[in-house]
Coordinates of C-alpha atoms and ligand atoms in Angstrom, one line a residue:
M1 CA 0.0 0.0 0.0
L2 CA 1.1 3.5 -0.8
S3 CA 1.2 6.1 2.0
T4 CA -0.8 9.2 1.6
Q5 CA 2.4 11.1 1.1
Q6 CA 3.6 8.9 -1.7
R7 CA 0.2 9.2 -3.4
A8 CA 0.3 12.9 -3.1
A9 CA 3.8 12.9 -4.6
R10 CA 2.7 10.7 -7.5
S11 CA -0.3 12.7 -8.3
S12 CA 1.7 16.0 -8.2
F13 CA 4.3 14.5 -10.5
F14 CA 1.5 13.4 -12.8
L15 CA 0.0 16.9 -12.7
V16 CA 3.3 18.6 -13.5
F17 CA 3.8 16.1 -16.4
V18 CA 0.4 16.9 -17.8
L19 CA 1.1 20.7 -17.5
L20 CA 4.4 20.4 -19.3
V21 CA 2.9 18.3 -22.1
L22 CA 0.1 20.9 -22.4
A23 CA 2.6 23.8 -22.5
T24 CA 4.6 22.1 -25.2
T25 CA 1.5 21.3 -27.3
I26 CA 0.4 24.9 -27.1
T27 CA 3.7 26.3 -28.3
R28 CA 3.7 23.7 -31.1
N29 CA 0.2 24.7 -32.4
V30 CA 1.2 28.3 -33.1
E31 CA -0.5 29.0 -36.4
G32 CA 2.0 29.8 -39.1
H33 CA 2.0 30.5 -42.7
V34 CA 4.0 33.2 -44.4
R35 CA 6.1 36.3 -43.9
L36 CA 8.2 38.7 -46.1
E37 CA 11.9 37.8 -46.2
C38 CA 13.3 40.6 -48.4
P39 CA 12.6 43.5 -47.9
P40 CA 12.9 42.5 -44.2
P41 CA 9.6 42.4 -42.3
L42 CA 8.8 44.2 -39.0
S43 CA 8.8 40.9 -37.2
G44 CA 9.5 37.2 -37.7
K45 CA 5.8 36.4 -37.3
T46 CA 4.1 34.2 -40.0
G47 CA 0.7 33.9 -38.4
E48 CA -0.8 37.4 -38.0
K49 CA -4.5 37.1 -38.9
I50 CA -5.8 40.5 -37.9
G51 CA -3.4 42.8 -39.9
P52 CA -3.0 44.9 -41.8
C53 CA 0.6 44.4 -40.6
D54 CA 2.3 41.7 -38.5
V55 CA 2.8 44.1 -35.5
S56 CA 0.5 46.7 -34.1
T57 CA 3.2 49.4 -33.7
D58 CA 6.3 50.0 -35.6
D59 CA 9.1 50.6 -33.0
G60 CA 11.3 52.1 -35.8
L61 CA 14.2 49.8 -35.1
L62 CA 14.2 48.4 -38.5
Q63 CA 15.6 50.7 -41.2
S64 CA 13.4 51.5 -44.2
F65 CA 14.5 49.3 -47.1
P66 CA 15.1 51.3 -50.3
L67 CA 13.0 50.3 -53.3
Q68 CA 13.6 51.8 -56.8
A69 CA 10.7 53.9 -58.3
N70 CA 9.8 53.4 -61.9
A71 CA 11.6 50.1 -61.8
L72 CA 11.4 46.3 -61.3
N73 CA 12.1 45.2 -57.7
T74 CA 12.4 41.6 -56.8
V75 CA 10.9 40.6 -53.5
T76 CA 11.0 37.3 -51.6
W77 CA 8.8 35.7 -48.9
L78 CA 8.9 32.5 -46.8
E79 CA 6.3 30.0 -46.0
S80 CA 6.3 28.3 -42.6
I81 CA 3.3 26.0 -43.1
S82 CA 2.3 25.2 -46.7
H83 CA -1.2 25.8 -48.0
P84 CA -1.8 24.5 -51.5
G85 CA -3.4 27.0 -53.9
A86 CA -3.2 29.9 -51.4
P87 CA -2.4 33.2 -53.2
V88 CA -0.2 36.1 -52.2
R89 CA -1.0 39.8 -52.8
F90 CA 1.2 42.9 -52.4
A91 CA 0.1 46.4 -51.5
L92 CA 1.7 49.7 -50.5
S93 CA 0.6 51.8 -47.6
R94 CA 0.5 55.6 -47.3
E95 CA 3.4 57.5 -45.6
G96 CA 4.1 55.9 -42.2
G97 CA 5.1 58.0 -39.3
G98 CA 5.7 55.0 -37.1
D99 CA 2.3 53.4 -37.0
S100 CA 2.0 50.5 -39.3
N101 CA -1.3 49.1 -38.1
G102 CA -3.5 52.0 -37.2
G103 CA -3.7 55.6 -38.4
E104 CA -2.6 57.2 -41.5
A105 CA -0.2 54.7 -43.1
A106 CA -2.5 51.7 -43.0
T107 CA -5.3 53.5 -44.8
G108 CA -3.5 53.1 -48.1
F109 CA -3.2 49.4 -48.6
E110 CA -6.6 48.7 -50.2
T111 CA -6.2 51.5 -52.6
C112 CA -2.7 50.7 -53.8
L113 CA -2.5 47.1 -54.9
L114 CA 0.8 46.4 -56.6
L115 CA 0.2 42.8 -57.7
D116 CA -2.4 40.1 -56.9
H117 CA -3.0 36.4 -57.5
I118 CA 0.7 35.4 -57.2
P119 CA 0.5 31.6 -57.2
H120 CA 1.4 29.3 -54.3
D121 CA 4.4 27.0 -55.0
A122 CA 3.2 23.4 -55.1
L123 CA 6.7 22.3 -54.1
S124 CA 6.6 24.1 -50.7
R125 CA 7.1 21.6 -47.9
P126 CA 8.5 23.5 -44.9
T127 CA 8.9 22.2 -41.4
Y128 CA 7.4 24.8 -39.1
R129 CA 9.9 24.2 -36.2
N130 CA 12.9 24.5 -38.4
E131 CA 13.2 28.0 -39.8
S132 CA 16.0 27.1 -42.2
S133 CA 13.5 24.8 -44.0
W134 CA 10.9 27.5 -44.5
H135 CA 10.1 27.8 -48.2
R136 CA 11.1 30.7 -50.3
S137 CA 9.3 32.2 -53.3
S138 CA 10.0 35.3 -55.2
I139 CA 8.3 37.7 -57.6
T140 CA 9.3 40.9 -59.3
L141 CA 7.1 43.9 -58.7
W142 CA 6.7 47.1 -60.6
I143 CA 7.2 50.0 -58.2
P144 CA 5.6 53.2 -59.7
D145 CA 6.8 56.8 -59.6
V146 CA 6.0 57.2 -55.9
Q147 CA 8.0 58.9 -53.2
C148 CA 7.9 57.9 -49.5
E149 CA 10.3 58.0 -46.6
R150 CA 8.7 55.2 -44.6
C151 CA 5.7 53.5 -46.1
Y152 CA 4.9 49.8 -45.8
L153 CA 5.1 47.0 -48.4
Q154 CA 2.3 44.6 -47.3
L155 CA 2.1 40.9 -48.2
I156 CA -1.1 39.1 -47.5
S157 CA -1.6 35.4 -48.0
V158 CA -5.2 34.1 -48.3
M159 CA -6.2 30.7 -47.1
S160 CA -8.6 29.6 -49.8
D161 CA -9.4 26.0 -49.0
A162 CA -12.5 24.4 -47.4
A163 CA -10.6 23.7 -44.1
H164 CA -10.2 27.5 -43.8
G165 CA -13.8 28.3 -44.5
V166 CA -13.9 28.6 -48.3
P167 CA -16.0 25.7 -49.6
I168 CA -15.1 24.0 -52.9
D169 CA -16.4 25.8 -56.0
T170 CA -16.8 29.1 -54.0
K171 CA -14.9 32.4 -53.7
C172 CA -14.1 34.7 -50.8
A173 CA -13.2 38.4 -50.8
Y174 CA -10.4 39.8 -48.7
R175 CA -11.9 42.4 -46.3
A176 CA -9.3 44.5 -44.5
N177 CA -10.0 44.6 -40.8
T178 CA -11.5 47.9 -40.0
N179 CA -11.6 47.7 -36.2
N180 CA -8.2 49.0 -35.4
V181 CA -7.7 51.3 -38.4
I182 CA -8.9 54.8 -38.6
E183 CA -10.8 55.5 -41.8
I184 CA -9.5 52.6 -43.8
A185 CA -10.5 52.4 -47.4
E186 CA -12.8 49.4 -47.5
T187 CA -12.2 46.7 -50.0
P188 CA -14.8 47.1 -52.7
E189 CA -18.1 45.6 -51.8
S190 CA -18.8 42.2 -53.3
D191 CA -21.2 39.3 -53.1
F192 CA -18.6 37.0 -51.7
P193 CA -18.2 36.2 -48.0
A194 CA -15.0 37.5 -46.3
C195 CA -12.0 35.2 -46.5
P196 CA -11.9 33.9 -42.9
A197 CA -8.1 33.3 -42.6
V198 CA -5.6 35.7 -44.1
Y199 CA -2.0 36.2 -42.9
H200 CA -0.2 39.6 -43.0
S201 CA 3.4 40.7 -43.1
C202 CA 4.8 44.2 -43.6
S203 CA 8.2 45.7 -44.4
P204 CA 9.0 49.4 -44.0
V205 CA 10.4 50.8 -47.3
S206 CA 11.5 54.1 -48.7
I207 CA 10.9 54.8 -52.4
D208 CA 12.8 57.5 -54.4
G209 CA 10.1 58.6 -57.0
T210 CA 8.6 62.0 -57.5
I211 CA 4.9 61.7 -56.5
P212 CA 4.5 61.8 -52.7
R213 CA 2.6 58.6 -51.7
N214 CA 0.0 60.6 -49.8
D215 CA -0.9 62.6 -53.0
M216 CA -1.9 59.3 -54.8
D217 CA -5.5 58.4 -53.8
V218 CA -5.8 55.3 -55.9
C219 CA -3.0 53.4 -57.6
N220 CA -3.5 52.1 -61.1
T221 CA -2.9 48.3 -60.6
T222 CA -3.7 47.7 -64.3
E223 CA -0.8 49.9 -65.2
F224 CA 1.6 47.9 -62.9
E225 CA 0.3 44.6 -64.4
D226 CA 1.0 46.0 -67.9
Q227 CA 4.5 47.0 -67.0
L228 CA 5.2 43.4 -65.9
G229 CA 3.2 41.7 -68.6
W230 CA 1.4 39.9 -65.7
P231 CA -0.8 37.2 -67.1
L232 CA -3.1 36.6 -64.1
T233 CA -5.4 39.7 -64.4
P234 CA -9.1 40.3 -64.1
R235 CA -9.1 41.3 -67.8
D236 CA -7.7 37.9 -68.8
N237 CA -9.8 35.8 -66.5
P238 CA -12.4 37.6 -64.3
D239 CA -13.6 34.2 -62.9
L240 CA -10.2 33.5 -61.3
Y241 CA -8.3 36.7 -61.1
E242 CA -10.5 39.5 -59.8
H243 CA -8.5 41.6 -57.4
S244 CA -8.9 40.7 -53.7
I245 CA -11.3 37.9 -54.6
Y246 CA -10.1 34.3 -54.4
Y247 CA -11.4 31.0 -55.7
N248 CA -11.0 27.8 -53.7
R249 CA -7.4 26.7 -54.0
G250 CA -7.3 28.7 -57.3
D251 CA -3.7 30.0 -57.4
V252 CA -1.4 27.1 -58.1
G253 CA 2.2 27.5 -59.3
L254 CA 5.5 25.7 -59.7
Y255 CA 8.6 27.7 -58.9
S256 CA 12.3 27.1 -59.7
T257 CA 14.1 25.1 -57.0
T258 CA 17.3 27.0 -57.8
D259 CA 16.2 30.6 -57.8
A260 CA 12.7 30.6 -56.4
T261 CA 11.2 32.2 -59.5
L262 CA 7.7 31.3 -60.9
R263 CA 8.0 28.8 -63.8
F264 CA 4.5 27.4 -64.4
V265 CA 0.9 28.3 -63.4
G266 CA -1.6 25.5 -62.8
S267 CA -5.4 25.3 -62.8
P268 CA -7.2 25.3 -59.5
L269 CA -6.8 22.2 -57.3
T270 CA -9.8 19.9 -57.0
D271 CA -10.7 17.2 -54.5
A272 CA -10.5 14.7 -57.4
T273 CA -6.7 15.1 -57.4
C274 CA -5.9 16.3 -53.9
T275 CA -7.7 16.7 -50.6
N276 CA -4.6 17.3 -48.4
T277 CA -4.5 20.7 -46.8
K278 CA -0.7 20.8 -46.4
Y279 CA 0.8 19.3 -49.6
C280 CA -0.5 18.3 -53.0
D281 CA 2.1 16.3 -55.0
P282 CA 2.4 18.2 -58.3
D283 CA 3.0 14.9 -60.1
V284 CA -0.6 14.0 -59.4
S285 CA -2.4 17.3 -59.0
F286 CA -0.6 19.9 -61.1
E287 CA -2.4 20.7 -64.4
E288 CA -0.4 23.3 -66.3
I289 CA -2.3 26.2 -67.8
L290 CA 0.7 28.5 -68.5
A291 CA 4.5 28.1 -68.9
I292 CA 6.3 31.3 -67.9
P293 CA 8.6 32.7 -70.6
D294 CA 12.2 33.1 -69.5
A295 CA 12.1 36.8 -70.5
A296 CA 9.0 37.7 -68.4
A297 CA 9.6 40.8 -66.4
Y298 CA 8.0 39.5 -63.2
I299 CA 10.6 36.7 -62.9
S300 CA 13.6 38.9 -63.8
L301 CA 15.9 39.3 -60.9
E302 CA 16.2 43.0 -60.2
G303 CA 17.1 45.3 -57.2
S304 CA 18.6 44.8 -53.8
C305 CA 16.6 41.7 -52.9
A306 CA 17.5 39.8 -56.1
S307 CA 20.7 38.3 -54.7
V308 CA 18.7 36.8 -51.8
V309 CA 17.1 34.1 -54.0
K310 CA 20.3 32.0 -54.1
T311 CA 21.2 32.3 -50.4
K312 CA 20.3 29.8 -47.7
V313 CA 17.1 30.5 -45.8
E314 CA 17.9 31.7 -42.2
A315 CA 16.0 32.2 -39.0
Y316 CA 14.6 35.7 -38.5
V317 CA 17.0 38.1 -36.6
P318 CA 15.1 40.9 -34.8
P319 CA 16.5 44.4 -35.7
A320 CA 17.6 45.1 -32.1
A321 CA 19.6 42.0 -31.9
A322 CA 21.1 42.7 -35.3
A323 CA 22.2 46.1 -34.2
V324 CA 23.8 44.7 -31.0
D325 CA 25.6 42.1 -33.1
S326 CA 27.3 44.7 -35.2
T327 CA 28.4 46.9 -32.2
I328 CA 29.8 44.3 -29.8
N329 CA 32.2 41.7 -30.9
S330 CA 31.1 38.3 -32.1
S331 CA 32.3 36.2 -29.2
T332 CA 30.3 38.4 -26.7
S333 CA 27.2 38.4 -28.8
S334 CA 27.2 34.7 -29.4
S335 CA 27.6 34.0 -25.8
A336 CA 24.7 36.4 -25.1
R337 CA 22.5 34.5 -27.5
T338 CA 23.5 31.2 -25.9
L339 CA 22.5 32.6 -22.6
T340 CA 19.0 33.5 -23.7
Q341 CA 18.7 30.0 -25.3
L342 CA 19.8 28.5 -22.0
M343 CA 17.4 30.6 -20.0
I344 CA 14.3 29.1 -21.6
P345 CA 14.8 25.5 -20.4
A346 CA 16.2 26.9 -17.1
T347 CA 12.9 28.8 -16.5
T348 CA 10.9 25.8 -17.4
A349 CA 12.8 23.6 -14.9
T350 CA 12.5 26.2 -12.2
L351 CA 8.7 26.5 -12.8
T352 CA 8.4 22.7 -12.6
L353 CA 10.3 22.6 -9.4
L354 CA 8.2 25.3 -7.9
L355 CA 5.0 23.5 -8.9
M356 CA 6.3 20.2 -7.4
I357 CA 7.1 21.9 -4.1
L358 CA 3.7 23.5 -4.0
F359 CA 1.9 20.2 -4.6
L360 CA 4.1 18.2 -2.3
G361 CA 3.6 20.8 0.4
K362 CA -0.2 20.2 0.4
Ligands
LIG401 C1 16.5 22.3 -41.1 O1 16.3 22.5 -42.4 C2 17.5 22.5 -43.2 C3 17.1 22.9 -44.6 O2 16.1 22.0 -45.1 C4 18.2 21.2 -43.1 O3 19.4 21.3 -43.9 C5 18.5 21.0 -41.7 O4 19.1 19.7 -41.5 C6 17.2 21.0 -40.8 N1 17.6 20.9 -39.4 C7 17.0 20.0 -38.6 C8 17.5 20.1 -37.2 O5 16.2 19.2 -39.0
LIG402 C1 -4.7 52.6 -65.8 O1 -3.7 52.0 -66.7 C2 -4.2 51.4 -67.8 C3 -3.1 50.8 -68.6 O2 -2.0 51.5 -68.6 C4 -4.9 52.5 -68.7 O3 -5.5 51.9 -69.9 C5 -6.1 53.1 -67.8 O4 -6.6 54.2 -68.5 C6 -5.5 53.6 -66.5 N1 -6.6 54.0 -65.7 C7 -6.7 55.2 -65.1 C8 -7.9 55.4 -64.2 O5 -5.9 56.0 -65.2
LIG403 C1 36.2 41.1 -28.4 O1 36.1 40.5 -27.1 C2 37.4 39.9 -26.7 C3 37.1 39.2 -25.4 O2 35.9 39.5 -24.8 C4 38.3 41.1 -26.4 O3 39.6 40.6 -26.0 C5 38.5 41.8 -27.8 O4 39.4 43.0 -27.6 C6 37.2 42.3 -28.3 N1 37.4 42.8 -29.7 C7 36.9 44.0 -30.1 C8 37.2 44.4 -31.5 O5 36.2 44.7 -29.3

């Protein structure tokens, strides 16, 4: 027979164990999807659903990344959890002033779309817990003759499958969240329900053109598409490519494995060929509708982010830590980093011990 004390000890051990398992599961289930890579985003977050940016206030630590006006600018992004057929859209805010989520800057995104319906790479198979495995894609944007000191390049990624509330054979419309944004320009009204799950990521950028961003009420997205020779436009196919309206798993692509550029566009995924929500083997499910010409402007590698496409994917480094790294010498900074890494398990162990003492003391 066990003594009461032994029983108490056993049950508290059990409780602590359960708590630890719970804690681990909760951290593992962090929703993840996509973030900008270059230009660098305000945070390393891939799962921000509310938007319009990935953080609510821009602390100003990250320098504005220069983009060229009247020019092609390659950009890259990373996927942390793959979602077949989920498109990406780029937009440009108004002049910032430090507030990426609310206020003046954020009012501009819905009236300045740079490019929409950028296909999802069918080959994307990242492992969420290993940031080096996150999947890179790239596209080259046309940046118009705009001038801003610190505006925000926004990437949104729209979950368009049934598991995320967009039933097969239906469409959803992206509706910017209007709760925390003053006087946001609403996404044009449509008959389609709002897309329930959309991820947001923003990079502060400076652009060296002549027309101040805040003097442009509405950008001419058609003009940008023409500059790029972009094939996925509402004019070409209003059923599939209306701006900010997305068909169930409708944006499928195949990208180059060597330089992350778009190579083929496929027709929407169907349940006949794939029902998996994380990966659809292109050998089985990819139906080519377009091969991208090598000379297409939107896959040309241009601007400061172009060289990134051939580098190894690395974990996000917060701007504060990056600044510290460059001012103190490497041996100090690496030991500082190891220290924070050690502190996490140490804290967990201390908490466990405290909990055990509490339960045993009863
Ligand atoms: C993380 O992913 C990279 C790139 O795919 C791979 O080389 C590396 O071995 C992975 N690390 C772990 C711990 O699995
Ligand atoms: C937008 O650009 C297109 C193509 O360059 C042009 O045909 C159209 O007239 C422009 N629209 C506006 C409102 O300026
Ligand atoms: C880097 O740190 C080492 C030891 O902490 C020190 O001896 C060395 O002078 C430092 N180097 C610089 C450039 O500060």
